[in-house]
């Protein structure tokens, strides 16, 4: 529950749905920091929230939580922190960003187009084994080797620079899929995760989160597939439990966990699914920093 005077952070602004809900709960003395690495999201935040004196807009990756907190004087003072992990709806719905196979566009997939390597550039240089590994590990695609081989063969004839090109190559290699899923779904997910180092950024953000929270502050993480949720669950377990004991390194008798989980895994209710079908795979986990833990 957000209190009127809380200091809260929306670490993945997107188009501001969560930020607006947070602001509705904050009073005149409350403070909201919105974070996003996507320049279009930051521009949206500036155009809609810049007149609100309670709001600070900070462009960057949520893997930089510690730097953000230090720059804004908020380390150990944040009462609520939200991470909505993965790609946002505006990114999926804009063909020019290259995230989706449903509409043709340039094969980019970068959440910040000004940084890093595009999906097209990576596919142009990556070795077949690396492509197969990424598709298998991040997409959990059983036809990863077949798809990687097809990509390498196709790029030898013509550069793969459009989302429609890649989707067609993957569809031919993977064959039919369930009626509710395009054959390229897992491959696009995998390449997007790799290009943006999404899992590495999530791991880093989770490690920094407790340090930036105030005692009693809460972290809420919304994830959308098992790779993300598994990392969140493991990080929460590390933060809430003593380190594994051994005969040589027993657990100290005065060990105190840094945090505790709040409730169980939460999935969307039917009413939410009717309003937002894309929420069907979402999972919410909540962690609270313990007052007696290290600051």
PDB file of C-alpha atoms in Angstrom:
ATOM      1  CA  UNK A   1       0.000   0.000   0.000  1.00  0.00           C
ATOM      2  CA  UNK A   2       1.386   3.401  -1.005  1.00  0.00           C
ATOM      3  CA  UNK A   3       1.052   6.137   1.621  1.00  0.00           C
ATOM      4  CA  UNK A   4       0.576   9.825   0.696  1.00  0.00           C
ATOM      5  CA  UNK A   5       4.107  10.902   1.726  1.00  0.00           C
ATOM      6  CA  UNK A   6       5.978   7.921   0.278  1.00  0.00           C
ATOM      7  CA  UNK A   7       8.945   8.026  -2.069  1.00  0.00           C
ATOM      8  CA  UNK A   8       8.148   5.596  -4.902  1.00  0.00           C
ATOM      9  CA  UNK A   9       9.885   4.486  -8.087  1.00  0.00           C
ATOM     10  CA  UNK A  10       8.387   3.179 -11.317  1.00  0.00           C
ATOM     11  CA  UNK A  11      11.516   1.564 -12.762  1.00  0.00           C
ATOM     12  CA  UNK A  12       9.880   0.697 -16.111  1.00  0.00           C
ATOM     13  CA  UNK A  13       7.700   3.646 -17.107  1.00  0.00           C
ATOM     14  CA  UNK A  14       6.518   2.428 -20.540  1.00  0.00           C
ATOM     15  CA  UNK A  15       3.578   4.732 -21.150  1.00  0.00           C
ATOM     16  CA  UNK A  16       2.887   5.552 -17.546  1.00  0.00           C
ATOM     17  CA  UNK A  17      -0.063   3.399 -16.510  1.00  0.00           C
ATOM     18  CA  UNK A  18       1.565   2.343 -13.254  1.00  0.00           C
ATOM     19  CA  UNK A  19       2.986   5.820 -12.654  1.00  0.00           C
ATOM     20  CA  UNK A  20      -0.444   7.419 -12.905  1.00  0.00           C
ATOM     21  CA  UNK A  21      -1.842   4.890 -10.427  1.00  0.00           C
ATOM     22  CA  UNK A  22       1.006   5.673  -8.034  1.00  0.00           C
ATOM     23  CA  UNK A  23       0.456   9.420  -8.342  1.00  0.00           C
ATOM     24  CA  UNK A  24      -3.215   8.958  -7.522  1.00  0.00           C
ATOM     25  CA  UNK A  25      -2.161   7.563  -4.129  1.00  0.00           C
ATOM     26  CA  UNK A  26       0.508  10.159  -3.364  1.00  0.00           C
ATOM     27  CA  UNK A  27      -0.201  13.402  -1.573  1.00  0.00           C
ATOM     28  CA  UNK A  28       1.469  16.808  -2.109  1.00  0.00           C
ATOM     29  CA  UNK A  29       4.585  15.720  -0.187  1.00  0.00           C
ATOM     30  CA  UNK A  30       4.951  12.382  -1.960  1.00  0.00           C
ATOM     31  CA  UNK A  31       7.622  11.792  -4.589  1.00  0.00           C
ATOM     32  CA  UNK A  32       7.649   9.638  -7.733  1.00  0.00           C
ATOM     33  CA  UNK A  33      10.726   8.786  -9.792  1.00  0.00           C
ATOM     34  CA  UNK A  34      10.048   7.335 -13.245  1.00  0.00           C
ATOM     35  CA  UNK A  35      12.790   5.402 -15.029  1.00  0.00           C
ATOM     36  CA  UNK A  36      13.001   4.097 -18.579  1.00  0.00           C
ATOM     37  CA  UNK A  37      15.805   3.461 -21.045  1.00  0.00           C
ATOM     38  CA  UNK A  38      13.568   4.012 -24.080  1.00  0.00           C
ATOM     39  CA  UNK A  39      13.842   7.612 -25.380  1.00  0.00           C
ATOM     40  CA  UNK A  40      10.235   7.487 -26.605  1.00  0.00           C
ATOM     41  CA  UNK A  41       9.019   6.518 -23.138  1.00  0.00           C
ATOM     42  CA  UNK A  42      11.040   9.322 -21.568  1.00  0.00           C
ATOM     43  CA  UNK A  43       9.612  11.808 -24.055  1.00  0.00           C
ATOM     44  CA  UNK A  44       6.105  10.616 -23.173  1.00  0.00           C
ATOM     45  CA  UNK A  45       6.839  11.048 -19.472  1.00  0.00           C
ATOM     46  CA  UNK A  46       8.145  14.568 -20.040  1.00  0.00           C
ATOM     47  CA  UNK A  47       5.119  15.543 -22.094  1.00  0.00           C
ATOM     48  CA  UNK A  48       2.597  14.230 -19.569  1.00  0.00           C
ATOM     49  CA  UNK A  49       4.238  14.474 -16.130  1.00  0.00           C
ATOM     50  CA  UNK A  50       6.764  17.294 -16.265  1.00  0.00           C
ATOM     51  CA  UNK A  51       4.273  19.769 -14.768  1.00  0.00           C
ATOM     52  CA  UNK A  52       3.875  17.684 -11.616  1.00  0.00           C
ATOM     53  CA  UNK A  53       6.391  18.837  -8.991  1.00  0.00           C
ATOM     54  CA  UNK A  54       6.235  15.438  -7.272  1.00  0.00           C
ATOM     55  CA  UNK A  55       7.761  13.708 -10.316  1.00  0.00           C
ATOM     56  CA  UNK A  56      11.416  13.209 -11.260  1.00  0.00           C
ATOM     57  CA  UNK A  57      12.169  11.695 -14.689  1.00  0.00           C
ATOM     58  CA  UNK A  58      15.395   9.702 -14.978  1.00  0.00           C
ATOM     59  CA  UNK A  59      16.486   8.097 -18.256  1.00  0.00           C
ATOM     60  CA  UNK A  60      18.433   4.878 -17.869  1.00  0.00           C
ATOM     61  CA  UNK A  61      18.282   1.127 -17.459  1.00  0.00           C
ATOM     62  CA  UNK A  62      16.816  -0.194 -14.214  1.00  0.00           C
ATOM     63  CA  UNK A  63      20.102  -2.059 -13.818  1.00  0.00           C
ATOM     64  CA  UNK A  64      21.411   1.369 -12.737  1.00  0.00           C
ATOM     65  CA  UNK A  65      19.128   1.632  -9.698  1.00  0.00           C
ATOM     66  CA  UNK A  66      22.028   2.276  -7.366  1.00  0.00           C
ATOM     67  CA  UNK A  67      23.367   5.146  -9.448  1.00  0.00           C
ATOM     68  CA  UNK A  68      19.895   6.649  -9.718  1.00  0.00           C
ATOM     69  CA  UNK A  69      19.398   6.444  -5.957  1.00  0.00           C
ATOM     70  CA  UNK A  70      22.768   8.042  -5.261  1.00  0.00           C
ATOM     71  CA  UNK A  71      22.258  10.869  -7.757  1.00  0.00           C
ATOM     72  CA  UNK A  72      18.822  11.689  -6.329  1.00  0.00           C
ATOM     73  CA  UNK A  73      19.736  11.160  -2.667  1.00  0.00           C
ATOM     74  CA  UNK A  74      17.345   8.222  -2.314  1.00  0.00           C
ATOM     75  CA  UNK A  75      19.564   5.291  -1.318  1.00  0.00           C
ATOM     76  CA  UNK A  76      17.862   3.510   1.566  1.00  0.00           C
ATOM     77  CA  UNK A  77      14.882   5.881   1.389  1.00  0.00           C
ATOM     78  CA  UNK A  78      12.561   4.391  -1.267  1.00  0.00           C
ATOM     79  CA  UNK A  79       9.256   3.124   0.115  1.00  0.00           C
ATOM     80  CA  UNK A  80       7.951   1.343  -2.987  1.00  0.00           C
ATOM     81  CA  UNK A  81       9.739   0.134  -6.107  1.00  0.00           C
ATOM     82  CA  UNK A  82       8.006  -1.409  -9.126  1.00  0.00           C
ATOM     83  CA  UNK A  83       9.633  -3.317 -11.999  1.00  0.00           C
ATOM     84  CA  UNK A  84       7.423  -4.377 -14.914  1.00  0.00           C
ATOM     85  CA  UNK A  85       9.902  -6.568 -16.772  1.00  0.00           C
ATOM     86  CA  UNK A  86      10.213  -7.103 -20.523  1.00  0.00           C
ATOM     87  CA  UNK A  87       8.941  -5.368 -23.640  1.00  0.00           C
ATOM     88  CA  UNK A  88       6.161  -2.764 -23.410  1.00  0.00           C
ATOM     89  CA  UNK A  89       2.980  -2.637 -25.478  1.00  0.00           C
ATOM     90  CA  UNK A  90       3.999   0.574 -27.315  1.00  0.00           C
ATOM     91  CA  UNK A  91       7.246  -1.085 -28.378  1.00  0.00           C
ATOM     92  CA  UNK A  92       5.380  -4.121 -29.701  1.00  0.00           C
ATOM     93  CA  UNK A  93       2.795  -1.976 -31.441  1.00  0.00           C
ATOM     94  CA  UNK A  94       5.303   0.234 -33.299  1.00  0.00           C
ATOM     95  CA  UNK A  95       6.572  -1.622 -36.404  1.00  0.00           C
ATOM     96  CA  UNK A  96       9.522   0.764 -36.742  1.00  0.00           C
ATOM     97  CA  UNK A  97      10.973  -0.566 -33.498  1.00  0.00           C
ATOM     98  CA  UNK A  98      11.291  -4.082 -34.908  1.00  0.00           C
ATOM     99  CA  UNK A  99      10.012  -6.019 -31.895  1.00  0.00           C
ATOM    100  CA  UNK A 100       7.051  -7.740 -33.540  1.00  0.00           C
ATOM    101  CA  UNK A 101       6.628 -10.100 -36.484  1.00  0.00           C
ATOM    102  CA  UNK A 102       2.984  -9.111 -36.982  1.00  0.00           C
ATOM    103  CA  UNK A 103       3.856  -5.953 -38.935  1.00  0.00           C
ATOM    104  CA  UNK A 104       6.920  -5.592 -41.118  1.00  0.00           C
ATOM    105  CA  UNK A 105       9.595  -3.181 -39.945  1.00  0.00           C
ATOM    106  CA  UNK A 106      13.355  -2.776 -39.563  1.00  0.00           C
ATOM    107  CA  UNK A 107      14.865  -5.576 -37.479  1.00  0.00           C
ATOM    108  CA  UNK A 108      16.095  -3.494 -34.558  1.00  0.00           C
ATOM    109  CA  UNK A 109      14.624  -4.652 -31.189  1.00  0.00           C
ATOM    110  CA  UNK A 110      16.739  -2.304 -29.053  1.00  0.00           C
ATOM    111  CA  UNK A 111      14.890  -0.739 -26.153  1.00  0.00           C
ATOM    112  CA  UNK A 112      17.266   2.188 -26.469  1.00  0.00           C
ATOM    113  CA  UNK A 113      17.976   2.571 -30.212  1.00  0.00           C
ATOM    114  CA  UNK A 114      20.934   4.825 -29.426  1.00  0.00           C
ATOM    115  CA  UNK A 115      22.844   2.098 -27.591  1.00  0.00           C
ATOM    116  CA  UNK A 116      24.118  -1.355 -28.415  1.00  0.00           C
ATOM    117  CA  UNK A 117      23.787  -3.570 -31.445  1.00  0.00           C
ATOM    118  CA  UNK A 118      20.557  -4.065 -33.385  1.00  0.00           C
ATOM    119  CA  UNK A 119      19.091  -7.515 -33.956  1.00  0.00           C
ATOM    120  CA  UNK A 120      19.913  -7.235 -37.672  1.00  0.00           C
ATOM    121  CA  UNK A 121      23.560  -6.401 -36.953  1.00  0.00           C
ATOM    122  CA  UNK A 122      23.878  -9.246 -34.467  1.00  0.00           C
ATOM    123  CA  UNK A 123      22.319 -11.791 -36.837  1.00  0.00           C
ATOM    124  CA  UNK A 124      24.663 -10.614 -39.591  1.00  0.00           C
ATOM    125  CA  UNK A 125      27.800 -11.463 -37.602  1.00  0.00           C
ATOM    126  CA  UNK A 126      26.905 -14.144 -35.035  1.00  0.00           C
ATOM    127  CA  UNK A 127      28.068 -17.702 -35.604  1.00  0.00           C
ATOM    128  CA  UNK A 128      25.473 -20.409 -36.106  1.00  0.00           C
ATOM    129  CA  UNK A 129      26.226 -22.040 -32.749  1.00  0.00           C
ATOM    130  CA  UNK A 130      25.746 -18.749 -30.904  1.00  0.00           C
ATOM    131  CA  UNK A 131      22.439 -18.068 -32.647  1.00  0.00           C
ATOM    132  CA  UNK A 132      21.241 -21.569 -31.766  1.00  0.00           C
ATOM    133  CA  UNK A 133      22.297 -21.153 -28.134  1.00  0.00           C
ATOM    134  CA  UNK A 134      20.477 -17.823 -27.751  1.00  0.00           C
ATOM    135  CA  UNK A 135      17.279 -19.152 -29.329  1.00  0.00           C
ATOM    136  CA  UNK A 136      17.364 -22.268 -27.151  1.00  0.00           C
ATOM    137  CA  UNK A 137      18.298 -20.620 -23.845  1.00  0.00           C
ATOM    138  CA  UNK A 138      16.205 -17.447 -24.094  1.00  0.00           C
ATOM    139  CA  UNK A 139      13.362 -18.721 -26.256  1.00  0.00           C
ATOM    140  CA  UNK A 140      13.213 -22.327 -25.009  1.00  0.00           C
ATOM    141  CA  UNK A 141      12.776 -23.245 -28.665  1.00  0.00           C
ATOM    142  CA  UNK A 142      13.293 -26.943 -29.404  1.00  0.00           C
ATOM    143  CA  UNK A 143      14.032 -26.250 -33.080  1.00  0.00           C
ATOM    144  CA  UNK A 144      16.807 -23.773 -32.253  1.00  0.00           C
ATOM    145  CA  UNK A 145      19.524 -25.508 -34.269  1.00  0.00           C
ATOM    146  CA  UNK A 146      17.324 -25.874 -37.315  1.00  0.00           C
ATOM    147  CA  UNK A 147      16.306 -22.215 -37.109  1.00  0.00           C
ATOM    148  CA  UNK A 148      19.891 -21.031 -36.651  1.00  0.00           C
ATOM    149  CA  UNK A 149      21.021 -23.039 -39.664  1.00  0.00           C
ATOM    150  CA  UNK A 150      18.242 -21.529 -41.761  1.00  0.00           C
ATOM    151  CA  UNK A 151      19.179 -18.017 -40.660  1.00  0.00           C
ATOM    152  CA  UNK A 152      22.822 -18.519 -41.614  1.00  0.00           C
ATOM    153  CA  UNK A 153      21.869 -19.971 -45.001  1.00  0.00           C
ATOM    154  CA  UNK A 154      19.429 -17.129 -45.688  1.00  0.00           C
ATOM    155  CA  UNK A 155      21.862 -14.356 -44.757  1.00  0.00           C
ATOM    156  CA  UNK A 156      24.439 -15.789 -47.177  1.00  0.00           C
ATOM    157  CA  UNK A 157      22.020 -14.925 -49.978  1.00  0.00           C
ATOM    158  CA  UNK A 158      20.588 -11.674 -48.628  1.00  0.00           C
ATOM    159  CA  UNK A 159      21.013  -9.584 -45.441  1.00  0.00           C
ATOM    160  CA  UNK A 160      18.220 -10.162 -42.928  1.00  0.00           C
ATOM    161  CA  UNK A 161      17.110  -6.607 -42.179  1.00  0.00           C
ATOM    162  CA  UNK A 162      13.312  -6.790 -41.797  1.00  0.00           C
ATOM    163  CA  UNK A 163      11.063  -8.460 -39.244  1.00  0.00           C
ATOM    164  CA  UNK A 164       8.980 -10.090 -41.979  1.00  0.00           C
ATOM    165  CA  UNK A 165      12.112 -11.677 -43.446  1.00  0.00           C
ATOM    166  CA  UNK A 166      13.124 -13.211 -40.148  1.00  0.00           C
ATOM    167  CA  UNK A 167       9.597 -14.360 -39.323  1.00  0.00           C
ATOM    168  CA  UNK A 168       9.310 -16.146 -42.677  1.00  0.00           C
ATOM    169  CA  UNK A 169      12.704 -17.851 -42.267  1.00  0.00           C
ATOM    170  CA  UNK A 170      11.798 -19.075 -38.784  1.00  0.00           C
ATOM    171  CA  UNK A 171       8.317 -20.226 -39.824  1.00  0.00           C
ATOM    172  CA  UNK A 172       9.754 -22.360 -42.629  1.00  0.00           C
ATOM    173  CA  UNK A 173      12.369 -23.873 -40.322  1.00  0.00           C
ATOM    174  CA  UNK A 174      10.164 -24.497 -37.296  1.00  0.00           C
ATOM    175  CA  UNK A 175       7.069 -25.721 -39.099  1.00  0.00           C
ATOM    176  CA  UNK A 176       3.502 -25.505 -37.751  1.00  0.00           C
ATOM    177  CA  UNK A 177       2.879 -24.271 -34.213  1.00  0.00           C
ATOM    178  CA  UNK A 178      -0.207 -24.124 -31.962  1.00  0.00           C
ATOM    179  CA  UNK A 179      -3.006 -22.026 -33.415  1.00  0.00           C
ATOM    180  CA  UNK A 180      -2.586 -19.337 -30.764  1.00  0.00           C
ATOM    181  CA  UNK A 181       1.149 -18.845 -31.313  1.00  0.00           C
ATOM    182  CA  UNK A 182       3.175 -17.788 -34.363  1.00  0.00           C
ATOM    183  CA  UNK A 183       6.169 -20.083 -35.103  1.00  0.00           C
ATOM    184  CA  UNK A 184       8.529 -17.117 -34.696  1.00  0.00           C
ATOM    185  CA  UNK A 185       7.289 -16.106 -31.228  1.00  0.00           C
ATOM    186  CA  UNK A 186      10.024 -17.835 -29.233  1.00  0.00           C
ATOM    187  CA  UNK A 187      12.807 -16.811 -31.611  1.00  0.00           C
ATOM    188  CA  UNK A 188      11.831 -13.138 -31.548  1.00  0.00           C
ATOM    189  CA  UNK A 189      11.638 -13.273 -27.754  1.00  0.00           C
ATOM    190  CA  UNK A 190      15.086 -14.846 -27.531  1.00  0.00           C
ATOM    191  CA  UNK A 191      16.794 -12.386 -29.858  1.00  0.00           C
ATOM    192  CA  UNK A 192      15.159  -9.423 -28.101  1.00  0.00           C
ATOM    193  CA  UNK A 193      16.300 -10.669 -24.692  1.00  0.00           C
ATOM    194  CA  UNK A 194      19.840 -11.164 -25.992  1.00  0.00           C
ATOM    195  CA  UNK A 195      20.122  -7.828 -27.810  1.00  0.00           C
ATOM    196  CA  UNK A 196      19.006  -5.924 -24.704  1.00  0.00           C
ATOM    197  CA  UNK A 197      20.738  -8.183 -22.140  1.00  0.00           C
ATOM    198  CA  UNK A 198      17.387  -8.254 -20.360  1.00  0.00           C
ATOM    199  CA  UNK A 199      18.175 -11.077 -17.958  1.00  0.00           C
ATOM    200  CA  UNK A 200      21.532  -9.587 -16.998  1.00  0.00           C
ATOM    201  CA  UNK A 201      19.852  -6.241 -16.358  1.00  0.00           C
ATOM    202  CA  UNK A 202      17.145  -7.930 -14.271  1.00  0.00           C
ATOM    203  CA  UNK A 203      19.720  -9.778 -12.165  1.00  0.00           C
ATOM    204  CA  UNK A 204      21.598  -6.544 -11.546  1.00  0.00           C
ATOM    205  CA  UNK A 205      18.439  -4.619 -10.654  1.00  0.00           C
ATOM    206  CA  UNK A 206      17.300  -7.290  -8.208  1.00  0.00           C
ATOM    207  CA  UNK A 207      20.686  -7.293  -6.467  1.00  0.00           C
ATOM    208  CA  UNK A 208      20.543  -3.507  -5.998  1.00  0.00           C
ATOM    209  CA  UNK A 209      16.871  -3.245  -5.067  1.00  0.00           C
ATOM    210  CA  UNK A 210      17.105  -3.971  -1.334  1.00  0.00           C
ATOM    211  CA  UNK A 211      19.939  -1.470  -0.909  1.00  0.00           C
ATOM    212  CA  UNK A 212      17.842   1.387  -2.309  1.00  0.00           C
ATOM    213  CA  UNK A 213      14.705   0.505  -0.317  1.00  0.00           C
ATOM    214  CA  UNK A 214      13.908   2.056   3.040  1.00  0.00           C
ATOM    215  CA  UNK A 215      13.390  -0.342   5.966  1.00  0.00           C
ATOM    216  CA  UNK A 216       9.874  -1.646   5.443  1.00  0.00           C
ATOM    217  CA  UNK A 217       9.978  -0.614   1.778  1.00  0.00           C
ATOM    218  CA  UNK A 218       8.572  -2.994  -0.785  1.00  0.00           C
ATOM    219  CA  UNK A 219       9.708  -4.235  -4.181  1.00  0.00           C
ATOM    220  CA  UNK A 220       7.073  -5.501  -6.635  1.00  0.00           C
ATOM    221  CA  UNK A 221       8.182  -7.317  -9.787  1.00  0.00           C
ATOM    222  CA  UNK A 222       5.879  -8.207 -12.684  1.00  0.00           C
ATOM    223  CA  UNK A 223       7.326 -10.750 -15.102  1.00  0.00           C
ATOM    224  CA  UNK A 224       5.854 -12.336 -18.202  1.00  0.00           C
ATOM    225  CA  UNK A 225       7.646 -15.608 -18.824  1.00  0.00           C
ATOM    226  CA  UNK A 226       9.374 -18.348 -16.895  1.00  0.00           C
ATOM    227  CA  UNK A 227      12.940 -17.155 -17.548  1.00  0.00           C
ATOM    228  CA  UNK A 228      12.233 -13.849 -15.829  1.00  0.00           C
ATOM    229  CA  UNK A 229      10.076 -15.243 -13.039  1.00  0.00           C
ATOM    230  CA  UNK A 230      12.646 -17.923 -12.214  1.00  0.00           C
ATOM    231  CA  UNK A 231      15.296 -15.252 -11.680  1.00  0.00           C
ATOM    232  CA  UNK A 232      12.970 -13.172  -9.533  1.00  0.00           C
ATOM    233  CA  UNK A 233      12.046 -16.182  -7.410  1.00  0.00           C
ATOM    234  CA  UNK A 234      15.705 -17.163  -6.949  1.00  0.00           C
ATOM    235  CA  UNK A 235      16.765 -13.614  -6.064  1.00  0.00           C
ATOM    236  CA  UNK A 236      13.968 -13.307  -3.517  1.00  0.00           C
ATOM    237  CA  UNK A 237      15.004 -16.602  -1.960  1.00  0.00           C
ATOM    238  CA  UNK A 238      18.625 -15.441  -1.631  1.00  0.00           C
ATOM    239  CA  UNK A 239      17.566 -12.194   0.008  1.00  0.00           C
ATOM    240  CA  UNK A 240      15.172 -13.878   2.432  1.00  0.00           C
ATOM    241  CA  UNK A 241      17.250 -16.886   3.473  1.00  0.00           C
ATOM    242  CA  UNK A 242      20.510 -17.672   5.161  1.00  0.00           C
ATOM    243  CA  UNK A 243      23.307 -18.727   2.813  1.00  0.00           C
ATOM    244  CA  UNK A 244      23.667 -22.499   2.369  1.00  0.00           C
ATOM    245  CA  UNK A 245      25.437 -23.993   5.368  1.00  0.00           C
ATOM    246  CA  UNK A 246      28.302 -26.447   5.283  1.00  0.00           C
ATOM    247  CA  UNK A 247      30.483 -28.170   7.852  1.00  0.00           C
ATOM    248  CA  UNK A 248      33.224 -25.624   7.179  1.00  0.00           C
ATOM    249  CA  UNK A 249      30.981 -22.549   6.952  1.00  0.00           C
ATOM    250  CA  UNK A 250      28.009 -22.934   9.312  1.00  0.00           C
ATOM    251  CA  UNK A 251      25.312 -20.273   9.398  1.00  0.00           C
ATOM    252  CA  UNK A 252      26.097 -17.587  11.956  1.00  0.00           C
ATOM    253  CA  UNK A 253      23.669 -17.784  14.904  1.00  0.00           C
ATOM    254  CA  UNK A 254      22.975 -14.049  14.649  1.00  0.00           C
ATOM    255  CA  UNK A 255      22.188 -14.136  10.918  1.00  0.00           C
ATOM    256  CA  UNK A 256      19.262 -11.914   9.973  1.00  0.00           C
ATOM    257  CA  UNK A 257      17.665 -12.013   6.510  1.00  0.00           C
ATOM    258  CA  UNK A 258      17.555  -8.754   4.595  1.00  0.00           C
ATOM    259  CA  UNK A 259      13.968  -9.150   3.425  1.00  0.00           C
ATOM    260  CA  UNK A 260      10.830 -11.263   3.472  1.00  0.00           C
ATOM    261  CA  UNK A 261       8.352 -12.176   0.767  1.00  0.00           C
ATOM    262  CA  UNK A 262       4.833 -10.765   0.984  1.00  0.00           C
ATOM    263  CA  UNK A 263       2.067 -13.176   0.071  1.00  0.00           C
ATOM    264  CA  UNK A 264       2.230 -15.712  -2.736  1.00  0.00           C
ATOM    265  CA  UNK A 265       2.683 -15.434  -6.476  1.00  0.00           C
ATOM    266  CA  UNK A 266      -0.174 -13.341  -7.912  1.00  0.00           C
ATOM    267  CA  UNK A 267      -1.660 -13.935 -11.343  1.00  0.00           C
ATOM    268  CA  UNK A 268      -4.153 -11.676 -13.143  1.00  0.00           C
ATOM    269  CA  UNK A 269      -7.840 -12.064 -12.365  1.00  0.00           C
ATOM    270  CA  UNK A 270     -10.434 -12.672 -15.063  1.00  0.00           C
ATOM    271  CA  UNK A 271     -11.559  -9.039 -15.019  1.00  0.00           C
ATOM    272  CA  UNK A 272      -8.025  -7.845 -15.717  1.00  0.00           C
ATOM    273  CA  UNK A 273      -7.615 -10.330 -18.553  1.00  0.00           C
ATOM    274  CA  UNK A 274     -10.798  -9.064 -20.181  1.00  0.00           C
ATOM    275  CA  UNK A 275      -9.467  -5.507 -20.030  1.00  0.00           C
ATOM    276  CA  UNK A 276      -5.889  -6.425 -20.991  1.00  0.00           C
ATOM    277  CA  UNK A 277      -5.414  -9.818 -22.714  1.00  0.00           C
ATOM    278  CA  UNK A 278      -1.641  -9.289 -22.843  1.00  0.00           C
ATOM    279  CA  UNK A 279      -1.560  -9.708 -19.061  1.00  0.00           C
ATOM    280  CA  UNK A 280      -2.461 -13.400 -19.316  1.00  0.00           C
ATOM    281  CA  UNK A 281       1.088 -14.635 -18.647  1.00  0.00           C
ATOM    282  CA  UNK A 282       2.013 -12.002 -16.044  1.00  0.00           C
ATOM    283  CA  UNK A 283       3.201 -12.939 -12.568  1.00  0.00           C
ATOM    284  CA  UNK A 284       3.623 -10.612  -9.607  1.00  0.00           C
ATOM    285  CA  UNK A 285       5.953 -11.186  -6.664  1.00  0.00           C
ATOM    286  CA  UNK A 286       6.454  -8.796  -3.732  1.00  0.00           C
ATOM    287  CA  UNK A 287       9.367  -8.434  -1.310  1.00  0.00           C
ATOM    288  CA  UNK A 288       9.689  -6.279   1.828  1.00  0.00           C
ATOM    289  CA  UNK A 289      12.970  -5.028   3.251  1.00  0.00           C
ATOM    290  CA  UNK A 290      13.227  -5.883   6.944  1.00  0.00           C
ATOM    291  CA  UNK A 291      13.830  -3.027   9.339  1.00  0.00           C
ATOM    292  CA  UNK A 292      16.414  -5.016  11.279  1.00  0.00           C
ATOM    293  CA  UNK A 293      18.376  -5.927   8.143  1.00  0.00           C
ATOM    294  CA  UNK A 294      21.430  -4.073   6.836  1.00  0.00           C
ATOM    295  CA  UNK A 295      20.663  -0.663   5.358  1.00  0.00           C
TER     296      UNK A 295
END
